[in-house]
Coordinates of C-alpha atoms and ligand atoms in Angstrom, one line a residue:
X17 CA -3.1 23.2 -22.2
X18 CA -1.0 24.1 -25.3
X19 CA 2.1 26.2 -25.1
X20 CA 2.8 29.1 -27.3
X21 CA 6.1 30.9 -28.0
X22 CA 7.1 33.8 -30.2
X23 CA 10.1 35.9 -30.9
X24 CA 10.7 39.2 -32.8
X25 CA 14.1 40.9 -32.6
X26 CA 17.6 40.7 -33.9
X27 CA 18.5 37.1 -33.1
X28 CA 17.7 34.0 -35.1
X29 CA 14.2 33.1 -33.9
X30 CA 14.3 29.3 -34.5
X31 CA 16.6 28.2 -31.6
X32 CA 14.8 30.4 -29.2
X33 CA 11.4 29.1 -30.2
X34 CA 12.6 25.5 -30.2
X35 CA 14.1 25.7 -26.8
X36 CA 11.0 27.5 -25.5
X37 CA 8.7 24.8 -26.9
X38 CA 10.8 22.2 -25.1
X39 CA 10.3 24.1 -21.8
X40 CA 6.6 24.5 -22.5
X41 CA 6.1 20.9 -23.5
X42 CA 4.6 20.1 -20.1
X43 CA 1.6 22.1 -21.2
X44 CA 0.7 19.8 -24.1
X45 CA 2.6 17.4 -26.2
X46 CA 0.5 15.7 -28.8
X47 CA 1.8 17.8 -31.7
X48 CA 4.1 20.8 -32.3
X49 CA 4.8 23.4 -35.0
X50 CA 6.6 26.5 -35.9
X51 CA 6.3 29.4 -38.4
X52 CA 9.3 31.6 -39.2
X53 CA 9.6 34.7 -41.3
X54 CA 12.8 35.5 -43.1
X55 CA 11.9 38.8 -44.6
X56 CA 10.5 37.3 -47.8
X57 CA 8.5 34.3 -46.9
X58 CA 6.8 32.3 -44.1
X59 CA 8.3 28.9 -43.5
X60 CA 6.0 26.6 -41.6
X61 CA 6.6 23.1 -40.3
X62 CA 4.4 21.1 -38.0
X63 CA 3.9 17.5 -37.0
X64 CA 2.0 15.2 -34.7
X65 CA 4.2 14.1 -31.8
X66 CA 6.7 15.8 -29.6
X67 CA 9.0 18.8 -30.0
X68 CA 11.8 16.4 -30.8
X69 CA 9.8 15.1 -33.8
X70 CA 9.3 18.7 -34.9
X71 CA 13.0 19.4 -34.7
X72 CA 13.7 16.4 -36.9
X73 CA 11.0 17.5 -39.4
X74 CA 12.2 21.1 -39.5
X75 CA 15.7 19.8 -40.3
X76 CA 14.4 18.1 -43.4
X77 CA 11.7 20.6 -44.5
X78 CA 12.7 24.2 -44.0
X79 CA 15.6 26.6 -43.7
X80 CA 15.4 28.2 -40.3
X81 CA 16.6 31.7 -41.0
X82 CA 14.5 34.5 -39.7
X83 CA 14.3 36.9 -36.8
X84 CA 10.5 36.6 -36.3
X85 CA 8.6 33.4 -35.5
X86 CA 6.0 31.6 -33.5
X87 CA 5.8 28.1 -32.2
X88 CA 3.2 25.9 -30.6
X89 CA 3.0 22.7 -28.6
X90 CA -0.5 21.2 -28.6
X91 CA -3.0 19.4 -26.3
X92 CA -5.8 18.6 -28.6
X93 CA -9.3 20.0 -28.0
X94 CA -10.9 20.3 -31.5
X95 CA -9.7 17.6 -33.9
X96 CA -7.5 14.6 -33.2
X97 CA -3.8 15.1 -32.9
X98 CA -2.4 14.9 -36.4
X99 CA -0.2 16.9 -38.7
X100 CA -3.0 18.9 -40.2
X101 CA -4.6 19.9 -36.9
X102 CA -1.3 21.0 -35.5
X103 CA -0.6 24.7 -35.1
X104 CA 0.4 27.1 -36.6
X105 CA -2.5 27.6 -39.0
X106 CA -2.5 29.6 -42.2
X107 CA -5.5 31.7 -43.3
X108 CA -6.9 30.8 -46.7
X109 CA -4.8 33.4 -48.5
X110 CA -1.6 32.2 -46.7
X111 CA -1.1 35.8 -45.6
X112 CA -1.8 35.3 -41.9
X113 CA -0.5 32.6 -39.6
X114 CA -1.7 31.9 -36.0
X115 CA -1.0 29.9 -32.9
X116 CA -3.7 29.5 -30.2
X117 CA -4.1 28.1 -26.7
X118 CA -7.7 27.8 -25.7
X119 CA -11.1 27.0 -27.2
X120 CA -13.3 29.1 -29.4
X121 CA -16.7 27.8 -28.3
X122 CA -18.8 29.4 -31.1
X123 CA -16.5 28.2 -33.9
X124 CA -19.2 26.2 -35.6
X125 CA -21.5 29.1 -36.6
X126 CA -18.5 31.3 -37.4
X127 CA -17.2 28.5 -39.6
X128 CA -20.5 28.1 -41.4
X129 CA -20.7 31.8 -42.0
X130 CA -17.1 31.8 -43.4
X131 CA -17.9 28.8 -45.6
X132 CA -20.8 30.7 -47.2
X133 CA -18.3 33.3 -48.1
X134 CA -16.0 30.8 -49.8
X135 CA -13.5 29.9 -47.1
X136 CA -12.2 26.4 -47.1
X137 CA -10.9 24.6 -44.0
X138 CA -8.2 22.0 -44.0
X139 CA -8.2 21.1 -40.3
X140 CA -10.9 20.4 -37.8
X141 CA -9.7 23.1 -35.4
X142 CA -11.4 26.1 -34.0
X143 CA -8.1 28.0 -34.5
X144 CA -8.3 27.8 -38.3
X145 CA -11.7 29.4 -38.0
X146 CA -10.3 32.2 -36.0
X147 CA -7.5 33.0 -38.4
X148 CA -9.9 33.1 -41.3
X149 CA -12.3 35.3 -39.4
X150 CA -9.4 37.7 -38.8
X151 CA -8.5 37.5 -42.5
X152 CA -12.1 38.1 -43.6
X153 CA -12.4 41.2 -41.4
X154 CA -9.1 42.6 -42.4
X155 CA -9.8 42.2 -46.1
X156 CA -13.4 43.5 -46.0
X157 CA -12.7 46.5 -43.9
X158 CA -9.2 47.1 -45.3
X159 CA -7.7 47.6 -41.9
X160 CA -4.4 46.7 -40.1
X161 CA -4.0 43.3 -38.5
X162 CA -4.2 44.5 -34.9
X163 CA -7.6 46.1 -35.6
X164 CA -8.9 43.1 -37.4
X165 CA -7.8 40.9 -34.5
X166 CA -9.6 43.1 -32.0
X167 CA -12.9 43.1 -34.1
X168 CA -12.6 39.3 -34.5
X169 CA -12.0 38.6 -30.8
X170 CA -15.1 40.7 -29.9
X171 CA -17.1 38.1 -32.0
X172 CA -15.7 35.0 -30.4
X173 CA -16.9 33.2 -27.3
X174 CA -14.4 31.1 -25.4
X175 CA -10.8 31.3 -24.2
X176 CA -7.6 32.2 -26.0
X177 CA -4.0 33.2 -25.9
X178 CA -3.0 33.9 -29.5
X179 CA -0.1 35.1 -31.5
X180 CA -0.6 36.0 -35.1
X181 CA 1.4 37.7 -37.8
X182 CA 0.9 38.9 -41.3
X183 CA 3.3 38.2 -44.2
X184 CA 2.9 41.8 -45.4
X185 CA 3.9 43.2 -41.9
X186 CA 7.1 41.4 -41.1
X187 CA 7.8 43.7 -38.1
X188 CA 5.0 42.8 -35.8
X189 CA 3.2 40.0 -34.0
X190 CA -0.2 40.6 -32.6
X191 CA -1.0 38.9 -29.3
X192 CA -4.1 38.7 -27.2
X193 CA -5.4 36.9 -24.1
X194 CA -8.7 35.8 -22.5
X195 CA -8.6 33.0 -20.0
X196 CA -5.3 31.5 -21.2
X197 CA -2.0 32.9 -19.9
X198 CA 0.3 35.1 -22.1
X199 CA 3.6 36.8 -21.1
X200 CA 5.6 39.3 -23.2
X201 CA 9.3 39.2 -22.3
X202 CA 10.9 42.6 -22.9
X203 CA 14.5 42.6 -24.0
X204 CA 16.8 45.1 -25.7
X205 CA 15.2 45.7 -29.1
X206 CA 13.6 42.3 -28.9
X207 CA 10.4 40.7 -27.6
X208 CA 9.5 37.2 -26.5
X209 CA 6.0 35.9 -26.3
X210 CA 5.2 32.8 -24.2
X211 CA 2.6 31.0 -22.1
X212 CA 4.9 31.4 -19.2
X213 CA 8.2 33.1 -18.7
X214 CA 10.3 29.9 -18.9
X215 CA 11.2 30.2 -22.6
X216 CA 12.8 33.6 -22.2
X217 CA 14.2 33.6 -18.7
X218 CA 17.9 33.6 -19.9
X219 CA 17.3 36.6 -22.1
X220 CA 15.3 39.0 -19.9
X221 CA 14.0 39.4 -16.4
X222 CA 11.3 41.8 -17.4
X223 CA 7.9 40.8 -18.5
X224 CA 4.4 42.0 -19.0
X225 CA 1.6 39.5 -18.2
X226 CA -1.4 40.3 -20.3
X227 CA -4.7 40.4 -18.3
X228 CA -7.9 38.9 -19.7
X229 CA -9.3 40.8 -22.6
X230 CA -6.0 42.6 -23.4
X231 CA -4.1 42.6 -26.6
X232 CA -0.9 44.1 -27.9
X233 CA 0.8 44.7 -31.3
X234 CA 4.4 43.8 -30.5
X235 CA 6.6 45.8 -33.0
X236 CA 10.3 45.3 -33.6
X237 CA 12.2 48.2 -31.9
X238 CA 9.0 49.9 -30.5
X239 CA 7.5 50.0 -27.1
X240 CA 4.7 47.6 -26.3
X241 CA 1.2 49.2 -26.0
X242 CA -1.5 47.1 -24.4
X243 CA -5.1 47.7 -25.3
X244 CA -8.4 46.4 -24.0
X245 CA -10.1 44.2 -26.5
X246 CA -13.7 45.3 -25.9
X247 CA -13.2 49.0 -26.4
X248 CA -9.7 49.5 -27.7
X249 CA -8.7 51.7 -24.8
X250 CA -5.0 51.9 -23.8
X251 CA -4.0 50.2 -20.6
X252 CA -1.1 51.2 -18.3
X253 CA 1.1 48.2 -18.7
X254 CA 3.1 46.9 -15.7
X255 CA 6.5 45.5 -16.3
X256 CA 7.2 42.8 -13.7
X257 CA 10.7 41.7 -12.6
X258 CA 10.7 37.9 -12.8
X259 CA 11.8 35.8 -9.8
X260 CA 12.4 32.7 -11.9
X261 CA 15.9 31.3 -12.5
X262 CA 17.1 28.8 -15.0
X263 CA 18.1 26.2 -12.4
X264 CA 14.5 25.9 -11.3
X265 CA 13.2 24.9 -14.7
X266 CA 16.0 22.4 -15.5
X267 CA 16.3 18.8 -14.4
X268 CA 19.5 19.5 -12.4
X269 CA 20.9 16.0 -12.9
X270 CA 17.7 14.1 -12.2
X271 CA 16.3 11.8 -14.9
X272 CA 12.9 13.3 -14.6
X273 CA 11.3 16.5 -13.4
X274 CA 8.9 14.4 -11.3
X275 CA 11.8 12.9 -9.3
X276 CA 13.5 16.2 -9.0
X277 CA 10.3 17.7 -7.6
X278 CA 9.7 14.8 -5.2
X279 CA 13.2 15.4 -3.8
X280 CA 12.7 19.2 -3.7
X281 CA 9.9 18.8 -1.1
X282 CA 12.0 19.4 2.0
X283 CA 13.1 22.7 0.6
X284 CA 9.7 23.5 -0.9
X285 CA 7.9 22.9 2.4
X286 CA 10.5 25.0 4.2
X287 CA 10.1 27.8 1.6
X288 CA 6.3 27.7 2.1
X289 CA 6.5 28.4 5.8
X290 CA 9.6 30.6 5.8
X291 CA 8.8 33.9 7.4
X292 CA 5.3 32.7 8.2
X293 CA 5.8 30.1 10.9
X294 CA 7.5 31.7 13.8
X295 CA 7.4 29.2 16.7
X296 CA 9.8 31.2 18.9
X297 CA 7.5 34.2 18.9
X298 CA 4.4 31.9 18.9
X299 CA 3.2 33.7 15.8
X300 CA 1.9 32.7 12.4
X301 CA 2.2 35.6 10.0
X302 CA 0.3 35.6 6.7
X303 CA -0.7 38.9 5.4
X304 CA -3.6 37.6 3.3
X305 CA -5.1 36.0 6.3
X306 CA -4.3 38.7 8.8
X307 CA -5.8 41.4 6.6
X308 CA -9.0 39.4 6.3
X309 CA -9.1 37.9 9.8
X310 CA -12.6 39.1 10.4
X311 CA -13.9 37.3 7.3
X312 CA -12.2 34.1 8.6
X313 CA -13.5 34.5 12.1
X314 CA -17.1 35.4 11.1
X315 CA -17.3 32.6 8.5
X316 CA -20.1 30.1 9.0
X317 CA -18.2 27.6 7.0
X318 CA -15.3 27.2 4.6
X319 CA -15.9 25.9 1.2
X320 CA -12.8 24.5 -0.6
X321 CA -12.8 24.2 -4.3
X322 CA -10.1 22.6 -6.5
X323 CA -9.4 19.9 -9.0
X324 CA -7.2 16.7 -9.0
X325 CA -4.4 16.7 -6.6
X326 CA -5.3 20.2 -5.3
X327 CA -8.7 18.7 -4.4
X328 CA -7.0 16.0 -2.4
X329 CA -5.0 18.7 -0.5
X330 CA -8.4 20.3 0.1
X331 CA -9.7 17.1 1.6
X332 CA -6.7 17.0 4.0
X333 CA -7.5 20.6 4.9
X334 CA -11.1 19.6 5.7
X335 CA -9.8 17.4 8.5
X336 CA -7.3 20.1 9.7
X337 CA -9.8 23.0 9.8
X338 CA -12.5 21.0 11.5
X339 CA -10.1 19.5 14.0
X340 CA -8.1 22.6 14.9
X341 CA -10.3 25.6 14.1
X342 CA -13.7 23.9 14.7
X343 CA -15.3 25.2 11.6
X344 CA -17.6 23.4 9.2
X345 CA -15.8 22.7 5.9
X346 CA -17.1 21.5 2.5
X347 CA -14.7 20.4 -0.2
X348 CA -16.0 20.4 -3.7
X349 CA -14.7 19.6 -7.2
X350 CA -14.6 23.0 -8.9
X351 CA -16.1 21.4 -12.0
X352 CA -19.2 20.2 -10.0
X353 CA -19.5 23.3 -7.8
X354 CA -19.6 25.7 -10.8
X355 CA -22.6 23.9 -12.4
X356 CA -24.5 22.9 -9.2
X357 CA -26.2 26.1 -8.2
X358 CA -24.5 25.8 -4.8
X359 CA -25.8 27.6 -1.7
X360 CA -23.3 30.3 -1.0
X361 CA -23.7 33.2 1.3
X362 CA -21.7 36.3 2.2
X363 CA -20.7 34.5 5.4
X364 CA -18.9 31.8 3.5
X365 CA -15.2 31.8 3.0
X366 CA -14.2 30.0 -0.2
X367 CA -10.7 28.7 -0.5
X368 CA -9.6 27.9 -4.1
X369 CA -6.5 25.7 -4.4
X370 CA -4.5 25.5 -7.6
X371 CA -0.9 24.8 -8.4
X372 CA -1.0 26.5 -11.8
X373 CA -3.6 29.1 -10.9
X374 CA -5.0 28.6 -14.4
X375 CA -7.4 25.7 -14.1
X376 CA -10.5 26.7 -16.0
X377 CA -13.0 25.0 -13.7
X378 CA -11.5 26.4 -10.6
X379 CA -11.4 29.9 -12.1
X380 CA -15.1 29.6 -13.1
X381 CA -16.0 28.3 -9.6
X382 CA -14.2 31.3 -8.1
X383 CA -16.2 33.7 -10.3
X384 CA -19.4 32.1 -9.3
X385 CA -18.6 32.2 -5.6
X386 CA -17.6 35.9 -5.9
X387 CA -20.8 36.7 -7.7
X388 CA -22.8 35.3 -4.8
X389 CA -20.9 37.5 -2.3
X390 CA -18.4 35.0 -0.8
X391 CA -14.9 36.1 0.2
X392 CA -12.5 34.0 -2.0
X393 CA -9.0 33.2 -0.8
X394 CA -6.6 31.6 -3.3
X395 CA -3.8 29.1 -2.6
X396 CA -1.7 29.1 -5.7
X397 CA 1.9 28.3 -6.7
X398 CA 2.3 30.3 -9.9
X399 CA 2.8 33.9 -9.0
X400 CA 0.6 36.3 -11.0
X401 CA -1.6 33.5 -12.3
X402 CA -5.2 34.0 -13.2
X403 CA -6.5 32.5 -10.0
X404 CA -4.1 34.5 -7.9
X405 CA -5.4 37.7 -9.6
X406 CA -9.1 36.7 -9.5
X407 CA -9.3 35.9 -5.8
X408 CA -9.9 38.5 -3.1
X409 CA -6.8 37.6 -1.2
X410 CA -4.5 34.6 -1.0
X411 CA -1.2 33.0 -0.2
X412 CA 1.4 31.6 -2.5
X413 CA 2.9 28.2 -1.8
X414 CA 6.4 29.2 -3.1
X415 CA 7.1 25.7 -4.2
X416 CA 9.0 26.8 -7.3
X417 CA 8.0 25.7 -10.8
X418 CA 6.4 22.3 -10.9
X419 CA 7.0 20.9 -14.4
X420 CA 6.2 17.2 -14.1
X421 CA 2.6 16.7 -15.0
X422 CA 2.0 14.6 -11.9
X423 CA 1.8 17.0 -9.0
X424 CA 4.1 16.2 -6.0
X425 CA 5.5 19.2 -4.3
X426 CA 2.4 21.2 -5.0
X427 CA 0.4 18.8 -2.9
X428 CA 2.7 18.9 0.2
X429 CA 3.1 22.7 0.0
X430 CA -0.6 23.3 -0.4
X431 CA -1.2 21.2 2.8
X432 CA 1.5 23.2 4.5
X433 CA -0.2 26.5 3.7
X434 CA -3.6 25.2 4.7
X435 CA -2.2 24.0 8.0
X436 CA -0.8 27.4 8.6
X437 CA -4.2 29.0 7.9
X438 CA -6.0 26.5 10.1
X439 CA -3.6 27.0 13.0
X440 CA -3.8 30.8 12.7
X441 CA -7.5 30.7 12.7
X442 CA -7.6 28.2 15.6
X443 CA -5.4 30.5 17.6
X444 CA -7.6 33.5 16.9
X445 CA -10.8 31.6 17.7
X446 CA -9.3 30.1 20.9
X447 CA -10.0 26.5 19.7
X448 CA -6.4 25.6 20.4
X449 CA -4.4 26.2 23.6
X450 CA -1.3 28.2 23.4
X451 CA 0.9 25.2 24.3
X452 CA -0.8 23.1 21.6
X453 CA -0.4 25.9 19.1
X454 CA 3.4 26.0 19.8
X455 CA 3.6 22.3 19.7
X456 CA 2.0 22.2 16.3
X457 CA 4.3 24.9 15.1
X458 CA 7.4 23.1 16.3
X459 CA 6.3 19.9 14.7
X460 CA 5.5 21.6 11.4
X461 CA 9.0 23.2 11.5
X462 CA 10.5 19.7 11.7
X463 CA 8.6 18.4 8.7
X464 CA 11.3 19.2 6.1
X465 CA 13.9 17.1 7.9
X466 CA 11.4 14.3 8.4
X467 CA 10.6 14.4 4.6
X468 CA 14.3 14.0 4.0
X469 CA 14.2 10.8 6.1
X470 CA 11.0 9.6 4.3
X471 CA 12.9 10.0 1.0
X472 CA 15.5 7.5 2.2
X473 CA 12.9 4.8 1.5
X474 CA 13.5 5.4 -2.2
X475 CA 15.7 2.2 -2.8
X476 CA 13.2 0.0 -0.9
X477 CA 10.2 1.5 -2.7
X478 CA 12.0 0.9 -6.0
X479 CA 12.4 -2.8 -5.1
X480 CA 8.7 -3.1 -4.2
X481 CA 7.8 -1.3 -7.4
X482 CA 9.8 -4.0 -9.3
X483 CA 7.8 -6.8 -7.7
X484 CA 4.4 -5.3 -8.4
X485 CA 4.9 -3.4 -11.6
X486 CA 2.9 -5.8 -13.7
X487 CA -0.2 -5.7 -11.4
X488 CA -3.3 -4.7 -13.3
X489 CA -5.0 -3.0 -10.3
X490 CA -4.0 -1.5 -7.0
X491 CA -6.1 -0.5 -4.0
X492 CA -5.0 2.3 -1.7
X493 CA -6.5 2.5 1.8
X494 CA -6.2 5.1 4.5
X495 CA -8.4 6.5 7.3
X496 CA -8.9 10.0 8.7
X497 CA -6.1 12.3 7.6
X498 CA -4.6 9.5 5.5
X499 CA -7.7 8.8 3.5
X500 CA -7.0 11.7 1.0
X501 CA -3.4 10.5 0.9
X502 CA -4.8 7.1 -0.4
X503 CA -6.7 9.0 -3.1
X504 CA -3.6 10.9 -4.0
X505 CA -1.5 7.8 -4.1
X506 CA -4.0 6.1 -6.5
X507 CA -4.2 9.2 -8.7
X508 CA -0.4 9.3 -9.0
X509 CA -0.2 5.6 -10.0
X510 CA -3.0 6.0 -12.6
X511 CA -1.7 9.1 -14.3
X512 CA 1.8 8.1 -14.9
X513 CA 1.8 4.2 -15.1
X514 CA -1.7 3.8 -16.6
X515 CA -2.4 1.1 -14.0
X516 CA -5.9 1.2 -12.6
X517 CA -5.9 2.2 -8.9
X518 CA -8.6 3.1 -6.4
X519 CA -8.2 5.1 -3.2
X520 CA -10.7 4.3 -0.5
X521 CA -11.4 5.0 3.2
X522 CA -10.1 1.8 4.7
X523 CA -13.4 1.0 6.5
X524 CA -15.4 1.4 3.4
X525 CA -13.5 -1.6 1.9
X526 CA -16.0 -3.9 3.4
X527 CA -18.8 -2.2 1.5
X528 CA -17.5 -3.3 -1.9
X529 CA -13.9 -3.2 -2.8
X530 CA -13.1 -6.2 -0.6
X531 CA -14.6 -8.3 -3.4
X532 CA -11.6 -7.4 -5.6
X533 CA -9.0 -8.7 -3.1
X534 CA -7.0 -11.7 -4.2
X535 CA -3.3 -12.5 -4.5
X536 CA -2.9 -10.5 -7.7
X537 CA -4.1 -7.2 -6.3
X538 CA -1.7 -5.3 -4.1
X539 CA -3.2 -3.1 -1.4
X540 CA -1.3 -0.1 -0.2
X541 CA -2.4 0.7 3.3
X542 CA -1.4 3.8 5.2
X543 CA -1.2 2.6 8.7
X544 CA 0.6 5.3 10.8
X545 CA 0.5 5.0 14.6
X546 CA -1.7 8.0 15.4
X547 CA -5.3 8.0 14.2
X548 CA -7.4 4.8 14.0
X549 CA -4.3 2.5 14.1
X550 CA -6.2 -0.4 15.6
X551 CA -9.0 -0.1 13.1
X552 CA -6.5 -0.1 10.2
X553 CA -4.8 -3.2 11.7
X554 CA -8.1 -4.9 11.6
X555 CA -8.6 -3.9 7.9
X556 CA -5.1 -5.3 7.1
X557 CA -6.1 -8.6 8.8
X558 CA -9.3 -8.7 6.7
X559 CA -7.2 -8.4 3.6
X560 CA -4.6 -10.9 4.6
X561 CA -7.3 -13.5 5.4
X562 CA -8.4 -13.2 1.8
X563 CA -4.9 -13.8 0.4
X564 CA -4.4 -10.1 -0.3
X565 CA -0.9 -8.6 -0.6
X566 CA -0.2 -5.6 1.7
X567 CA 2.3 -2.8 1.2
X568 CA 2.1 -0.8 4.4
X569 CA 3.2 2.7 5.1
X570 CA 4.0 2.7 8.9
X571 CA 5.4 4.9 11.6
X572 CA 9.1 4.2 12.3
X573 CA 9.4 1.4 14.9
X574 CA 6.0 -0.2 14.2
X575 CA 5.8 -3.8 15.2
X576 CA 2.2 -4.9 14.7
X577 CA 1.7 -4.1 11.0
X578 CA 5.3 -5.3 10.3
X579 CA 4.1 -8.8 11.3
X580 CA 1.1 -8.7 9.1
X581 CA 2.2 -6.9 5.9
X582 CA 4.2 -8.2 3.0
X583 CA 6.2 -5.0 2.8
X584 CA 6.5 -2.1 5.2
X585 CA 7.9 1.4 4.4
X586 CA 8.6 3.5 7.5
X587 CA 8.1 7.2 7.8
X588 CA 9.1 9.3 10.9
X589 CA 6.6 9.9 13.6
X590 CA 4.7 13.3 13.6
X591 CA 1.4 14.8 14.7
X592 CA -1.6 13.1 13.2
X593 CA -2.6 16.2 11.2
X594 CA 0.9 16.4 9.7
X595 CA 1.1 12.8 8.7
X596 CA 0.0 13.3 5.1
X597 CA 3.1 15.4 4.5
X598 CA 5.2 12.3 5.2
X599 CA 3.0 9.4 4.1
X600 CA 2.5 10.8 0.7
X601 CA 6.3 10.6 0.0
X602 CA 6.6 6.8 -0.5
X603 CA 3.4 6.8 -2.5
X604 CA 4.9 9.4 -4.9
X605 CA 8.1 7.3 -5.2
X606 CA 6.1 4.1 -5.8
X607 CA 4.2 5.5 -8.7
X608 CA 7.4 7.0 -10.1
X609 CA 9.4 3.8 -10.0
X610 CA 6.6 1.7 -11.4
X611 CA 6.1 4.1 -14.3
X612 CA 9.9 4.2 -15.0
X613 CA 10.1 0.4 -14.8
X614 CA 7.2 0.1 -17.3
X615 CA 9.0 2.5 -19.6
X616 CA 6.3 5.2 -19.4
X617 CA 6.9 8.9 -20.1
X618 CA 6.8 10.0 -16.5
X619 CA 6.9 13.8 -17.0
X620 CA 4.5 13.8 -19.9
X621 CA 1.9 11.0 -19.4
X622 CA -0.4 10.4 -22.3
X623 CA -3.6 12.5 -22.7
X624 CA -2.7 14.8 -19.8
X625 CA -1.6 18.4 -19.6
X626 CA -0.1 20.3 -16.7
X627 CA -2.6 23.1 -16.6
X628 CA -6.1 22.3 -17.6
X629 CA -7.2 25.6 -19.1
X630 CA -10.3 24.1 -20.8
X631 CA -13.4 22.6 -19.2
Ligands
LIG975 O1 -3.0 23.5 -11.4 P1 -4.1 22.9 -10.5 O2 -3.6 22.5 -9.2 O3 -5.4 23.7 -10.5 O4 -4.4 21.5 -11.3 C1 -5.4 20.6 -10.8 C2 -5.2 19.3 -11.5 O5 -5.4 19.4 -12.9 C3 -3.9 18.6 -11.1 O6 -3.7 18.5 -9.8 C4 -3.9 17.2 -11.8 O7 -4.8 16.4 -11.2 C5 -2.5 16.6 -11.7 N1 -2.1 16.0 -12.9 C6 -2.4 15.6 -10.6 O8 -1.1 15.1 -10.5

């Protein structure tokens, strides 16, 4: 939530910050702003709306000279999205200017205290309170900005990644982090500051990722020194070499990131299992699992925690682990788990799933599980993310950057990793025979080419989307392994087309949702050959006999469902446990095409942000 960018060096800051904001817009896009320093004065421009709106405003409002600047793209937490609440925010004197990603939870008492001392607030934001708190401390104690920031941050409760500079100190930007990501790109006599490395990838491959409770005063032409916020102690900073490349964060000829990411799935899934899935040697190699095999084998149960699409991947994993590794699995929303006083023991293995690795609820749930003695294993996509660092061990999905707000390749690569873990565990426990183990590996290895085939349904799916784009409600049904796919299909449709959709286990339909069925409500049924096929066929008949419309996802060559359904979309045959990797593809395409046909902003749906770093 919210993207922050900063630059200090020898180049013009504005084009770097503007491009950086466009790359970070997936993090939040209800307003945007920029502050530049030209050696004499701060020039600030901000607006409700997108970064394009900011660009238009800047062109009218300010001259963009200056080699120091900060920029922000916002996802509102405190105060509605409007010009005034947009970042950057000035302090009362106009001497300090700040951008912030996160939430200051105790901003109310701090604000009241500052008001008694004469401070006046223009916005409804917690951020304006923070910049004035810093100003108040700096003024009263007559200290440098860095020190004032440190003292102020020790008084705040909440989460932040901030960048702040002082009109009287035009050669430095102070940055700090707690709970929200912040990277410092290190160039030749220049520094870049950003929520992730995408804004500066074409300038440098070297970056320092601040850890929680760390801050730095980034000075023009000087080395970066990182300090701990609580006690001001110096930290040994670690300069990482970035693995990202420009191609990965650009649309590459696709109209939307979401479509690009849907089409990247064959590669992404292959990248996820490359070097890990070795059918010829009959081995699954995953160091994070191998090193902790005892924990996995001695576990009484596995608890999976996640949010949104990652939670759906967890539900698929529940079936896989129980089926293959014969271990009890519970899947919980991280947001519920963290506040539920859950029963956790040292014999539980907790698997936390998160694309971004920054989801606040998942992070808090991990901390809770760890505090109760559980071993926590992370499945993340973003390398070096907070969740990757907070977990005891883990495995990256290696899906490459996912920029579209609607998760697509994250889902299939998470399922891939979880399948590998379940298979590895099953082999070690002896709950799968060696021939079955090999068979599963060979089938998994064939998934990328089968996803390619599933993607060929694109044109057909687009025609179906055109027929049903004006429906007000959709029902998605699936059983067994395909039940979570139904949930995921419904979520995809809701989030990018704003059409109400519900995912349901097909058999549960009779217990309520069947009342909704009429000729105006399309039902998407996942009816692949393996796993409860006959039962699903009965469910389809029940819907048809109530004038319902059926869009069915079927196994190639299906005959029975073809006769009953209004539309069928075929996917290749695979093992039952691998079916979600294929059946999800047409559902992603369906939501994509409906959203495009309705003229929605596919990559930046309203009210959503890519990483939900607030509760
Ligand atoms: O980064 P995470 O996987 O932790 O994110 C979890 C959810 O916020 C995310 O999956 C969200 O539901 C997506 N917008 C779904 O497409």
